[in-house]
Coordinates of N, CA and C and ligand atoms in Angstrom, one line a residue:
M3 N 0.9 -1.2 0.0 CA 0.0 0.0 0.0 C 0.9 1.2 0.0
N4 N 0.6 2.2 -0.8 CA 1.3 3.4 -0.7 C 0.4 4.7 -0.7
E5 N -0.5 4.6 0.2 CA -1.4 5.8 0.4 C -0.6 6.9 1.0
K6 N -0.9 8.1 0.6 CA -0.2 9.3 1.2 C -1.0 9.9 2.3
L7 N -0.2 10.4 3.3 CA -0.8 11.1 4.4 C -0.7 12.6 4.2
A8 N -1.9 13.3 4.4 CA -1.9 14.7 4.2 C -2.4 15.4 5.5
P9 N -1.5 15.6 6.4 CA -1.9 16.3 7.6 C -2.5 17.7 7.3
S10 N -3.6 18.0 7.9 CA -4.3 19.3 7.8 C -3.8 20.2 8.9
I11 N -3.4 21.4 8.6 CA -2.8 22.3 9.6 C -3.9 23.0 10.4
L12 N -5.2 22.7 10.2 CA -6.3 23.4 10.8 C -6.2 23.4 12.3
T13 N -5.8 22.3 12.9 CA -5.7 22.3 14.4 C -4.2 22.4 14.9
A14 N -3.3 22.8 14.0 CA -1.9 23.0 14.4 C -1.8 24.2 15.3
D15 N -0.6 24.3 16.0 CA -0.3 25.5 16.8 C 0.3 26.5 15.8
F16 N -0.5 27.6 15.5 CA 0.0 28.5 14.5 C 1.1 29.4 15.0
S17 N 1.3 29.4 16.3 CA 2.4 30.3 16.8 C 3.8 29.6 16.5
R18 N 3.7 28.3 16.1 CA 4.9 27.7 15.7 C 4.6 26.7 14.5
L19 N 4.0 27.3 13.5 CA 3.5 26.6 12.4 C 4.6 25.9 11.6
G20 N 5.7 26.6 11.3 CA 6.8 26.0 10.5 C 7.3 24.7 11.2
E21 N 7.5 24.8 12.5 CA 8.0 23.7 13.3 C 7.0 22.5 13.2
Q22 N 5.7 22.8 13.4 CA 4.7 21.8 13.4 C 4.6 21.1 12.0
V23 N 4.8 21.9 11.0 CA 4.7 21.3 9.6 C 6.0 20.4 9.4
R24 N 7.1 20.9 9.8 CA 8.4 20.2 9.6 C 8.3 18.8 10.3
E25 N 7.7 18.8 11.5 CA 7.6 17.6 12.3 C 6.8 16.6 11.5
A26 N 5.7 17.0 10.9 CA 4.8 16.1 10.1 C 5.6 15.6 8.9
I27 N 6.3 16.5 8.2 CA 7.1 16.0 7.0 C 8.1 15.0 7.4
E28 N 8.8 15.3 8.5 CA 9.9 14.4 9.0 C 9.3 13.0 9.4
A29 N 8.0 13.0 9.8 CA 7.3 11.8 10.1 C 6.6 11.1 8.9
G30 N 6.9 11.7 7.7 CA 6.4 11.0 6.5 C 5.3 11.6 5.8
A31 N 4.9 12.8 6.1 CA 3.8 13.4 5.4 C 4.2 13.7 3.9
E32 N 3.4 13.3 3.0 CA 3.7 13.6 1.6 C 3.0 14.9 1.1
F33 N 1.8 15.2 1.7 CA 1.1 16.4 1.4 C 0.9 17.2 2.7
I34 N 0.9 18.5 2.6 CA 0.4 19.3 3.7 C -0.9 20.0 3.2
H35 N -2.0 19.7 4.0 CA -3.4 20.1 3.6 C -3.7 21.4 4.3
I36 N -4.1 22.4 3.4 CA -4.3 23.7 3.9 C -5.7 24.1 3.7
D37 N -6.5 24.3 4.8 CA -7.9 24.5 4.7 C -8.2 26.0 4.8
V38 N -8.7 26.5 3.6 CA -9.0 27.9 3.5 C -10.5 28.1 3.6
M39 N -10.9 28.9 4.6 CA -12.4 29.2 4.8 C -12.6 30.7 4.9
D40 N -13.8 31.1 4.3 CA -14.0 32.5 4.1 C -15.1 33.1 4.9
G41 N -15.8 32.4 5.8 CA -16.9 32.9 6.6 C -18.2 33.0 5.8
H42 N -18.2 32.6 4.5 CA -19.4 32.6 3.7 C -19.8 31.2 3.2
F43 N -18.9 30.6 2.5 CA -19.1 29.2 2.0 C -19.3 28.3 3.2
V44 N -18.5 28.6 4.2 CA -18.5 27.9 5.5 C -18.5 29.0 6.6
P45 N -19.0 28.7 7.8 CA -19.0 29.8 8.8 C -17.7 30.3 9.2
P46 N -16.7 29.5 9.5 CA -15.4 30.1 10.0 C -14.6 30.8 8.9
I47 N -13.7 31.6 9.4 CA -12.6 32.2 8.6 C -11.3 31.6 9.1
T48 N -10.5 31.1 8.2 CA -9.2 30.6 8.6 C -8.1 31.4 8.0
I49 N -7.5 31.0 6.9 CA -6.3 31.6 6.5 C -6.3 31.9 5.0
G50 N -5.3 32.6 4.5 CA -5.3 33.0 3.1 C -3.9 32.7 2.5
P51 N -3.6 33.3 1.4 CA -2.4 32.9 0.6 C -1.1 33.2 1.4
I52 N -1.1 34.1 2.4 CA 0.2 34.4 3.1 C 0.7 33.1 3.8
I53 N -0.2 32.3 4.3 CA 0.3 31.1 5.0 C 0.9 30.1 3.9
V54 N 0.3 30.1 2.8 CA 0.9 29.2 1.7 C 2.3 29.7 1.3
S55 N 2.4 31.1 1.2 CA 3.7 31.6 0.8 C 4.7 31.4 2.0
S56 N 4.3 31.4 3.2 CA 5.2 31.2 4.3 C 5.7 29.7 4.3
L57 N 4.9 28.8 3.9 CA 5.3 27.4 3.9 C 6.0 27.0 2.6
R58 N 6.0 27.8 1.6 CA 6.6 27.5 0.3 C 8.1 27.1 0.4
P59 N 8.9 27.9 1.2 CA 10.3 27.5 1.3 C 10.5 26.1 1.9
L60 N 9.8 25.8 2.9 CA 9.9 24.5 3.5 C 9.4 23.4 2.5
A61 N 8.5 23.7 1.7 CA 8.0 22.7 0.7 C 9.1 22.5 -0.4
N62 N 9.8 23.6 -0.7 CA 10.9 23.5 -1.7 C 12.0 22.7 -1.1
E63 N 12.3 22.9 0.1 CA 13.4 22.2 0.8 C 13.1 20.7 0.9
T64 N 11.9 20.3 1.2 CA 11.6 18.9 1.5 C 10.9 18.2 0.4
G65 N 10.3 18.9 -0.6 CA 9.6 18.3 -1.7 C 8.1 17.9 -1.3
V66 N 7.7 18.4 -0.2 CA 6.3 18.1 0.2 C 5.3 18.9 -0.7
T67 N 4.1 18.3 -0.9 CA 3.1 19.0 -1.8 C 2.2 19.9 -1.0
L68 N 2.1 21.1 -1.4 CA 1.1 22.0 -0.7 C -0.2 21.9 -1.3
D69 N -1.2 21.3 -0.6 CA -2.5 20.9 -1.0 C -3.5 21.9 -0.4
V70 N -4.0 22.8 -1.3 CA -4.9 23.8 -0.8 C -6.3 23.5 -1.1
H71 N -7.1 23.5 0.0 CA -8.5 23.1 -0.1 C -9.3 24.4 0.1
L72 N -9.9 24.9 -1.0 CA -10.6 26.2 -0.9 C -12.1 26.0 -0.6
M73 N -12.5 26.4 0.6 CA -13.9 26.4 1.0 C -14.3 27.8 1.0
I74 N -14.4 28.4 -0.2 CA -14.7 29.8 -0.3 C -15.7 30.0 -1.5
E75 N -16.5 31.1 -1.4 CA -17.3 31.5 -2.5 C -16.5 32.2 -3.5
N76 N -16.9 32.3 -4.7 CA -16.2 32.9 -5.8 C -14.7 32.5 -5.9
P77 N -14.4 31.2 -6.0 CA -13.0 30.8 -6.0 C -12.2 31.4 -7.1
D78 N -12.8 31.7 -8.2 CA -12.1 32.2 -9.4 C -11.4 33.5 -9.0
D79 N -11.9 34.3 -8.1 CA -11.3 35.6 -7.7 C -10.0 35.4 -6.9
H80 N -9.8 34.3 -6.4 CA -8.7 34.1 -5.5 C -7.6 33.1 -5.9
I81 N -7.9 32.4 -7.0 CA -7.1 31.3 -7.5 C -5.7 31.8 -7.8
A82 N -5.6 33.0 -8.5 CA -4.3 33.5 -8.9 C -3.4 33.8 -7.7
S83 N -4.0 34.3 -6.6 CA -3.3 34.6 -5.4 C -2.7 33.4 -4.8
F84 N -3.5 32.3 -4.8 CA -3.0 31.1 -4.2 C -1.9 30.4 -5.1
A85 N -2.1 30.6 -6.4 CA -1.1 30.1 -7.3 C 0.2 30.8 -7.1
K86 N 0.1 32.1 -7.0 CA 1.3 33.0 -6.8 C 2.0 32.7 -5.5
A87 N 1.2 32.3 -4.5 CA 1.8 32.0 -3.2 C 2.5 30.7 -3.2
G88 N 2.2 29.8 -4.2 CA 3.0 28.6 -4.3 C 2.2 27.3 -4.0
A89 N 0.9 27.4 -4.2 CA 0.1 26.1 -4.0 C 0.5 25.1 -5.1
D90 N 0.7 23.9 -4.8 CA 0.9 22.8 -5.8 C -0.4 22.3 -6.3
I91 N -1.4 22.2 -5.4 CA -2.7 21.7 -5.8 C -3.7 22.7 -5.3
I92 N -4.7 23.1 -6.1 CA -5.8 23.9 -5.6 C -7.1 23.1 -5.9
T93 N -7.8 22.9 -4.8 CA -9.1 22.1 -4.9 C -10.3 23.0 -4.6
V94 N -11.2 23.0 -5.5 CA -12.4 23.9 -5.4 C -13.7 23.0 -5.2
H95 N -14.7 23.6 -4.5 CA -15.9 22.9 -4.3 C -16.8 23.1 -5.5
A96 N -17.4 22.0 -6.0 CA -18.4 22.0 -7.1 C -19.5 23.0 -6.8
E97 N -19.9 23.0 -5.5 CA -21.0 23.9 -5.0 C -20.7 25.4 -5.1
A98 N -19.4 25.7 -5.2 CA -19.0 27.1 -5.1 C -18.7 27.7 -6.4
S99 N -18.7 26.8 -7.5 CA -18.2 27.3 -8.8 C -19.3 27.2 -9.8
P100 N -19.8 28.3 -10.3 CA -20.9 28.3 -11.3 C -20.4 27.6 -12.6
N101 N -19.2 27.7 -12.9 CA -18.7 27.0 -14.1 C -17.4 26.3 -13.8
L102 N -17.6 25.1 -13.3 CA -16.5 24.3 -12.8 C -15.4 24.1 -13.8
K103 N -15.8 23.9 -15.1 CA -14.8 23.7 -16.2 C -13.9 24.9 -16.3
N104 N -14.5 26.1 -16.3 CA -13.6 27.3 -16.4 C -12.7 27.4 -15.2
T105 N -13.2 27.1 -14.0 CA -12.4 27.2 -12.8 C -11.2 26.3 -12.9
V106 N -11.5 25.0 -13.3 CA -10.4 24.0 -13.4 C -9.4 24.5 -14.4
Q107 N -9.9 25.0 -15.6 CA -8.9 25.5 -16.6 C -8.1 26.6 -16.1
L108 N -8.7 27.5 -15.3 CA -8.0 28.6 -14.8 C -6.8 28.1 -13.9
I109 N -7.1 27.2 -13.0 CA -6.1 26.6 -12.1 C -5.0 26.0 -13.0
R110 N -5.3 25.2 -14.0 CA -4.3 24.6 -14.8 C -3.5 25.6 -15.6
S111 N -4.1 26.7 -16.0 CA -3.4 27.7 -16.8 C -2.3 28.4 -15.9
L112 N -2.5 28.3 -14.6 CA -1.5 28.9 -13.7 C -0.4 27.9 -13.3
N113 N -0.4 26.7 -14.0 CA 0.6 25.7 -13.7 C 0.4 25.1 -12.3
V114 N -0.8 25.0 -11.8 CA -1.2 24.4 -10.6 C -2.1 23.2 -10.9
R115 N -1.9 22.1 -10.1 CA -2.7 20.9 -10.4 C -4.1 21.1 -9.8
P116 N -5.2 21.0 -10.7 CA -6.5 21.2 -10.2 C -7.2 20.0 -9.5
G117 N -7.9 20.3 -8.4 CA -8.7 19.3 -7.8 C -10.1 19.8 -7.6
V118 N -11.1 18.9 -7.5 CA -12.5 19.2 -7.3 C -13.0 18.4 -6.1
T119 N -13.9 19.1 -5.4 CA -14.5 18.4 -4.2 C -16.0 18.6 -4.1
L120 N -16.6 17.9 -3.2 CA -18.0 17.9 -3.0 C -18.3 17.8 -1.5
K121 N -19.4 18.5 -1.1 CA -19.9 18.3 0.3 C -20.5 16.9 0.4
P122 N -20.6 16.4 1.6 CA -21.1 15.0 1.7 C -22.4 14.8 1.0
K123 N -23.3 15.7 1.0 CA -24.7 15.5 0.4 C -24.7 15.7 -1.1
T124 N -23.6 16.2 -1.7 CA -23.6 16.4 -3.1 C -23.2 15.1 -3.9
P125 N -24.0 14.7 -4.9 CA -23.7 13.5 -5.5 C -22.5 13.5 -6.5
L126 N -22.0 12.4 -6.7 CA -20.8 12.3 -7.6 C -21.1 12.8 -9.0
S127 N -22.4 12.8 -9.4 CA -22.8 13.3 -10.7 C -22.4 14.7 -11.0
A128 N -22.2 15.5 -9.9 CA -21.8 16.9 -10.0 C -20.4 17.1 -10.5
I129 N -19.6 16.0 -10.5 CA -18.2 16.2 -10.9 C -17.9 15.2 -12.0
E130 N -18.8 14.3 -12.4 CA -18.6 13.2 -13.3 C -17.9 13.7 -14.6
E131 N -18.5 14.8 -15.2 CA -18.1 15.3 -16.5 C -16.6 15.9 -16.4
I132 N -16.3 16.5 -15.3 CA -15.0 17.2 -15.2 C -13.8 16.2 -14.9
L133 N -14.1 15.0 -14.5 CA -13.1 14.1 -14.1 C -11.8 14.0 -15.0
P134 N -12.0 13.9 -16.3 CA -10.8 13.8 -17.2 C -9.9 15.0 -17.1
E135 N -10.4 16.2 -16.5 CA -9.6 17.4 -16.5 C -8.9 17.7 -15.2
V136 N -9.1 16.8 -14.2 CA -8.5 17.2 -12.9 C -7.4 16.2 -12.5
D137 N -6.6 16.6 -11.6 CA -5.6 15.7 -11.1 C -5.9 15.1 -9.7
L138 N -7.0 15.6 -9.1 CA -7.4 15.1 -7.8 C -8.9 15.3 -7.6
V139 N -9.5 14.3 -6.9 CA -10.9 14.5 -6.5 C -10.9 14.3 -5.0
L140 N -11.5 15.2 -4.3 CA -11.6 15.1 -2.8 C -13.0 14.8 -2.4
I141 N -13.1 13.7 -1.6 CA -14.4 13.3 -1.0 C -14.4 13.9 0.4
M142 N -15.4 14.7 0.7 CA -15.5 15.2 2.1 C -16.3 14.2 2.9
S143 N -15.7 13.8 4.0 CA -16.4 12.8 4.8 C -16.9 13.4 6.1
V144 N -16.9 14.7 6.1 CA -17.6 15.5 7.2 C -18.2 16.7 6.4
E145 N -19.1 17.4 7.1 CA -19.5 18.7 6.5 C -18.4 19.7 6.6
P146 N -18.0 20.4 5.5 CA -16.8 21.3 5.6 C -17.1 22.4 6.7
G147 N -16.0 22.8 7.3 CA -16.1 23.9 8.2 C -15.3 23.8 9.5
Y148 N -15.2 22.5 10.0 CA -14.5 22.4 11.3 C -13.7 21.1 11.3
G149 N -12.6 21.1 12.0 CA -11.8 19.9 12.3 C -12.5 19.2 13.4
G150 N -12.0 18.0 13.7 CA -12.5 17.2 14.8 C -13.9 16.6 14.8
Q151 N -14.5 16.6 13.6 CA -15.8 16.0 13.5 C -15.7 14.5 13.3
S152 N -16.8 13.8 13.4 CA -16.8 12.3 13.2 C -17.0 12.0 11.7
Y153 N -16.3 11.0 11.2 CA -16.4 10.5 9.9 C -17.9 10.0 9.6
I154 N -18.4 10.5 8.5 CA -19.8 10.1 8.1 C -19.7 8.7 7.4
P155 N -20.3 7.7 8.0 CA -20.1 6.3 7.5 C -20.5 6.1 6.0
S156 N -21.5 6.8 5.5 CA -21.9 6.6 4.1 C -20.8 7.1 3.1
S157 N -19.8 7.8 3.6 CA -18.7 8.3 2.7 C -18.0 7.1 2.1
T158 N -17.9 6.0 2.8 CA -17.1 4.9 2.3 C -17.7 4.4 1.0
E159 N -19.0 4.3 0.9 CA -19.7 3.9 -0.3 C -19.4 4.9 -1.5
K160 N -19.4 6.1 -1.1 CA -19.1 7.2 -2.1 C -17.7 7.0 -2.7
I161 N -16.7 6.7 -1.8 CA -15.3 6.5 -2.2 C -15.3 5.3 -3.1
V162 N -15.9 4.2 -2.7 CA -15.9 3.0 -3.6 C -16.5 3.3 -5.0
C163 N -17.6 4.0 -5.0 CA -18.2 4.4 -6.3 C -17.3 5.2 -7.1
L164 N -16.6 6.2 -6.5 CA -15.7 7.1 -7.3 C -14.5 6.3 -7.8
H165 N -14.0 5.4 -6.9 CA -12.9 4.6 -7.3 C -13.2 3.8 -8.5
Q166 N -14.4 3.2 -8.5 CA -14.9 2.4 -9.7 C -15.0 3.3 -10.9
M167 N -15.6 4.4 -10.7 CA -15.8 5.4 -11.8 C -14.5 5.8 -12.5
L168 N -13.5 6.0 -11.7 CA -12.2 6.4 -12.2 C -11.6 5.2 -13.0
D169 N -11.7 4.1 -12.4 CA -11.2 2.8 -13.0 C -11.8 2.6 -14.4
E170 N -13.2 2.7 -14.4 CA -13.9 2.5 -15.7 C -13.5 3.5 -16.7
Q171 N -13.2 4.7 -16.3 CA -12.9 5.8 -17.3 C -11.4 5.8 -17.6
G172 N -10.7 4.9 -17.1 CA -9.2 4.9 -17.4 C -8.5 6.1 -16.7
L173 N -9.0 6.5 -15.6 CA -8.5 7.7 -14.9 C -7.9 7.3 -13.5
S174 N -7.4 6.1 -13.4 CA -6.9 5.7 -12.1 C -5.7 6.5 -11.6
H175 N -5.1 7.3 -12.5 CA -3.9 8.1 -12.1 C -4.4 9.3 -11.2
I176 N -5.7 9.6 -11.3 CA -6.2 10.8 -10.5 C -6.1 10.4 -9.0
E177 N -5.6 11.3 -8.2 CA -5.6 11.1 -6.7 C -7.0 11.1 -6.2
L178 N -7.3 10.2 -5.3 CA -8.6 10.1 -4.7 C -8.4 10.5 -3.2
E179 N -8.7 11.7 -2.8 CA -8.4 12.2 -1.5 C -9.6 12.2 -0.6
V180 N -9.5 11.8 0.6 CA -10.6 11.8 1.6 C -10.3 12.7 2.8
D181 N -11.3 13.5 3.2 CA -11.1 14.6 4.2 C -12.2 14.6 5.2
G182 N -11.8 14.3 6.5 CA -12.7 14.5 7.5 C -12.9 13.3 8.4
G183 N -12.6 13.4 9.7 CA -12.8 12.4 10.6 C -12.0 11.1 10.5
I184 N -10.9 11.2 9.8 CA -10.0 10.0 9.6 C -9.1 9.9 10.8
K185 N -9.1 8.8 11.5 CA -8.4 8.5 12.7 C -7.7 7.1 12.5
A186 N -6.9 6.7 13.5 CA -6.3 5.4 13.4 C -7.3 4.3 13.3
H187 N -8.5 4.4 14.0 CA -9.5 3.3 14.0 C -10.2 3.1 12.6
N188 N -10.2 4.1 11.8 CA -10.9 3.9 10.5 C -10.1 4.2 9.2
I189 N -8.8 4.5 9.4 CA -8.0 4.9 8.2 C -7.8 3.7 7.3
A190 N -7.8 2.5 7.8 CA -7.6 1.3 6.9 C -8.8 1.1 6.1
E191 N -10.0 1.3 6.7 CA -11.3 1.2 6.0 C -11.4 2.2 4.8
V192 N -10.9 3.4 5.1 CA -11.0 4.5 4.1 C -10.0 4.1 2.9
A193 N -8.9 3.7 3.3 CA -7.9 3.3 2.2 C -8.4 2.1 1.4
A194 N -8.9 1.1 2.1 CA -9.4 -0.1 1.4 C -10.5 0.3 0.4
A195 N -11.3 1.3 0.7 CA -12.4 1.7 -0.2 C -11.8 2.3 -1.4
G196 N -10.6 2.8 -1.4 CA -10.0 3.3 -2.7 C -9.3 4.6 -2.5
A197 N -9.2 5.2 -1.3 CA -8.5 6.5 -1.2 C -7.0 6.3 -1.4
S198 N -6.5 7.3 -2.1 CA -5.0 7.3 -2.3 C -4.3 8.4 -1.4
V199 N -5.1 9.4 -1.0 CA -4.6 10.5 -0.1 C -5.5 10.6 1.1
L200 N -5.0 10.6 2.3 CA -5.8 10.6 3.5 C -5.5 11.9 4.3
V201 N -6.5 12.8 4.4 CA -6.3 14.0 5.2 C -6.5 13.6 6.6
V202 N -5.5 14.0 7.4 CA -5.6 13.8 8.9 C -5.3 15.0 9.6
G203 N -6.4 15.6 10.3 CA -6.2 16.9 11.0 C -6.0 16.6 12.5
S204 N -7.1 16.5 13.2 CA -7.0 16.4 14.6 C -6.4 15.1 15.1
A205 N -6.3 14.1 14.1 CA -5.6 12.9 14.5 C -4.0 13.1 14.5
V206 N -3.6 14.2 13.9 CA -2.1 14.5 13.9 C -1.8 15.6 14.9
Y207 N -2.6 16.7 14.8 CA -2.3 17.9 15.6 C -3.3 17.9 16.8
N208 N -2.9 17.4 17.9 CA -3.8 17.4 19.1 C -2.9 17.5 20.4
A209 N -3.6 17.6 21.5 CA -2.8 17.8 22.7 C -2.4 16.5 23.4
N210 N -2.9 15.4 22.9 CA -2.6 14.1 23.5 C -1.3 13.5 23.3
E211 N -0.7 13.7 22.1 CA 0.4 13.0 21.6 C 1.2 13.8 20.7
S212 N 2.5 13.5 20.5 CA 3.3 14.3 19.6 C 2.9 14.0 18.1
V213 N 3.3 15.0 17.3 CA 3.0 14.8 15.8 C 3.6 13.5 15.3
A214 N 4.9 13.3 15.7 CA 5.6 12.1 15.2 C 4.8 10.8 15.7
G215 N 4.4 10.8 17.0 CA 3.7 9.7 17.6 C 2.4 9.4 16.8
N216 N 1.7 10.5 16.6 CA 0.4 10.4 15.9 C 0.6 9.9 14.5
M217 N 1.6 10.4 13.8 CA 1.8 10.0 12.4 C 2.2 8.5 12.4
A218 N 3.0 8.1 13.3 CA 3.4 6.6 13.4 C 2.2 5.7 13.6
A219 N 1.3 6.2 14.5 CA 0.1 5.4 14.8 C -0.8 5.2 13.5
L220 N -0.9 6.3 12.8 CA -1.7 6.3 11.6 C -1.1 5.4 10.5
R221 N 0.2 5.5 10.3 CA 0.9 4.6 9.4 C 0.7 3.1 9.8
E222 N 0.9 2.9 11.0 CA 0.8 1.5 11.6 C -0.6 1.0 11.3
A223 N -1.6 1.8 11.6 CA -3.0 1.4 11.4 C -3.3 1.2 9.9
L224 N -2.6 1.9 9.0 CA -2.8 1.7 7.6 C -2.3 0.3 7.1
G225 N -1.3 -0.2 7.8 CA -0.8 -1.5 7.6 C 0.2 -1.5 6.5
Ligands
LIG14 C1 -12.9 20.4 7.3 C2 -11.6 20.4 6.7 C3 -10.7 19.2 7.1 C4 -10.4 19.1 8.5 C5 -10.0 17.7 8.8 O1 -13.7 21.4 6.7 O2 -11.7 20.4 5.3 O3 -9.5 19.2 6.3 O4 -9.5 20.0 9.0 O5 -9.8 17.6 10.2 P1 -10.1 16.2 11.0 O6 -9.2 15.2 10.5 O7 -9.9 16.6 12.4 O8 -11.6 15.9 10.7
LIG15 ZN1 -9.8 20.1 4.0

């Protein structure tokens, strides 16, 4: 198995963000997942391009992928700023983009890998047509907005369906990322359903254990 771990910095200690991200990379993180929220598409406000540009030198040094998840309205207005800041992947919500094809093309035109994502209640049909044009599909396994929620069990079936859809269309090279509620107790189930990238937020950055200890437990659980 070679699933990638993508720690989300949402619950990291931002007073020492560089250190916290370096710890995750040293413990084997392939992606660093950056959750951008605007107070409109989802209630909270989190961070913007300046955090991406702050992490860019560390990404250059280590080769880690900066994986930016935009939970914002009017994503087209902000894509250039995130590209300029150094995002490797920009993922947009189908629900937030009136013309998903244009949005995906805009991301690609800026030499960034495009991803698309869906809220838990949005069906896969909303992204079926765009699949050949993206590099990543993100299945949300919690309602977007907050870290530390519980994995929605029906997400597993959605992952299986998407995995099969990608297979049938000869698109198995596309990363299938899953985001929300992934912990040591369910990570193997999510991977077995077909996920290739696993977002892990509060399972990595929490007060109970070190980042290295948490990452090791997740890898171990993955098998
Ligand atoms: C939720 C975010 C997730 C979240 C994951 O809106 O997109 O990336 O931070 O955190 P956990 O792993 O704690 O569910
Ligand atoms: Zn996310």
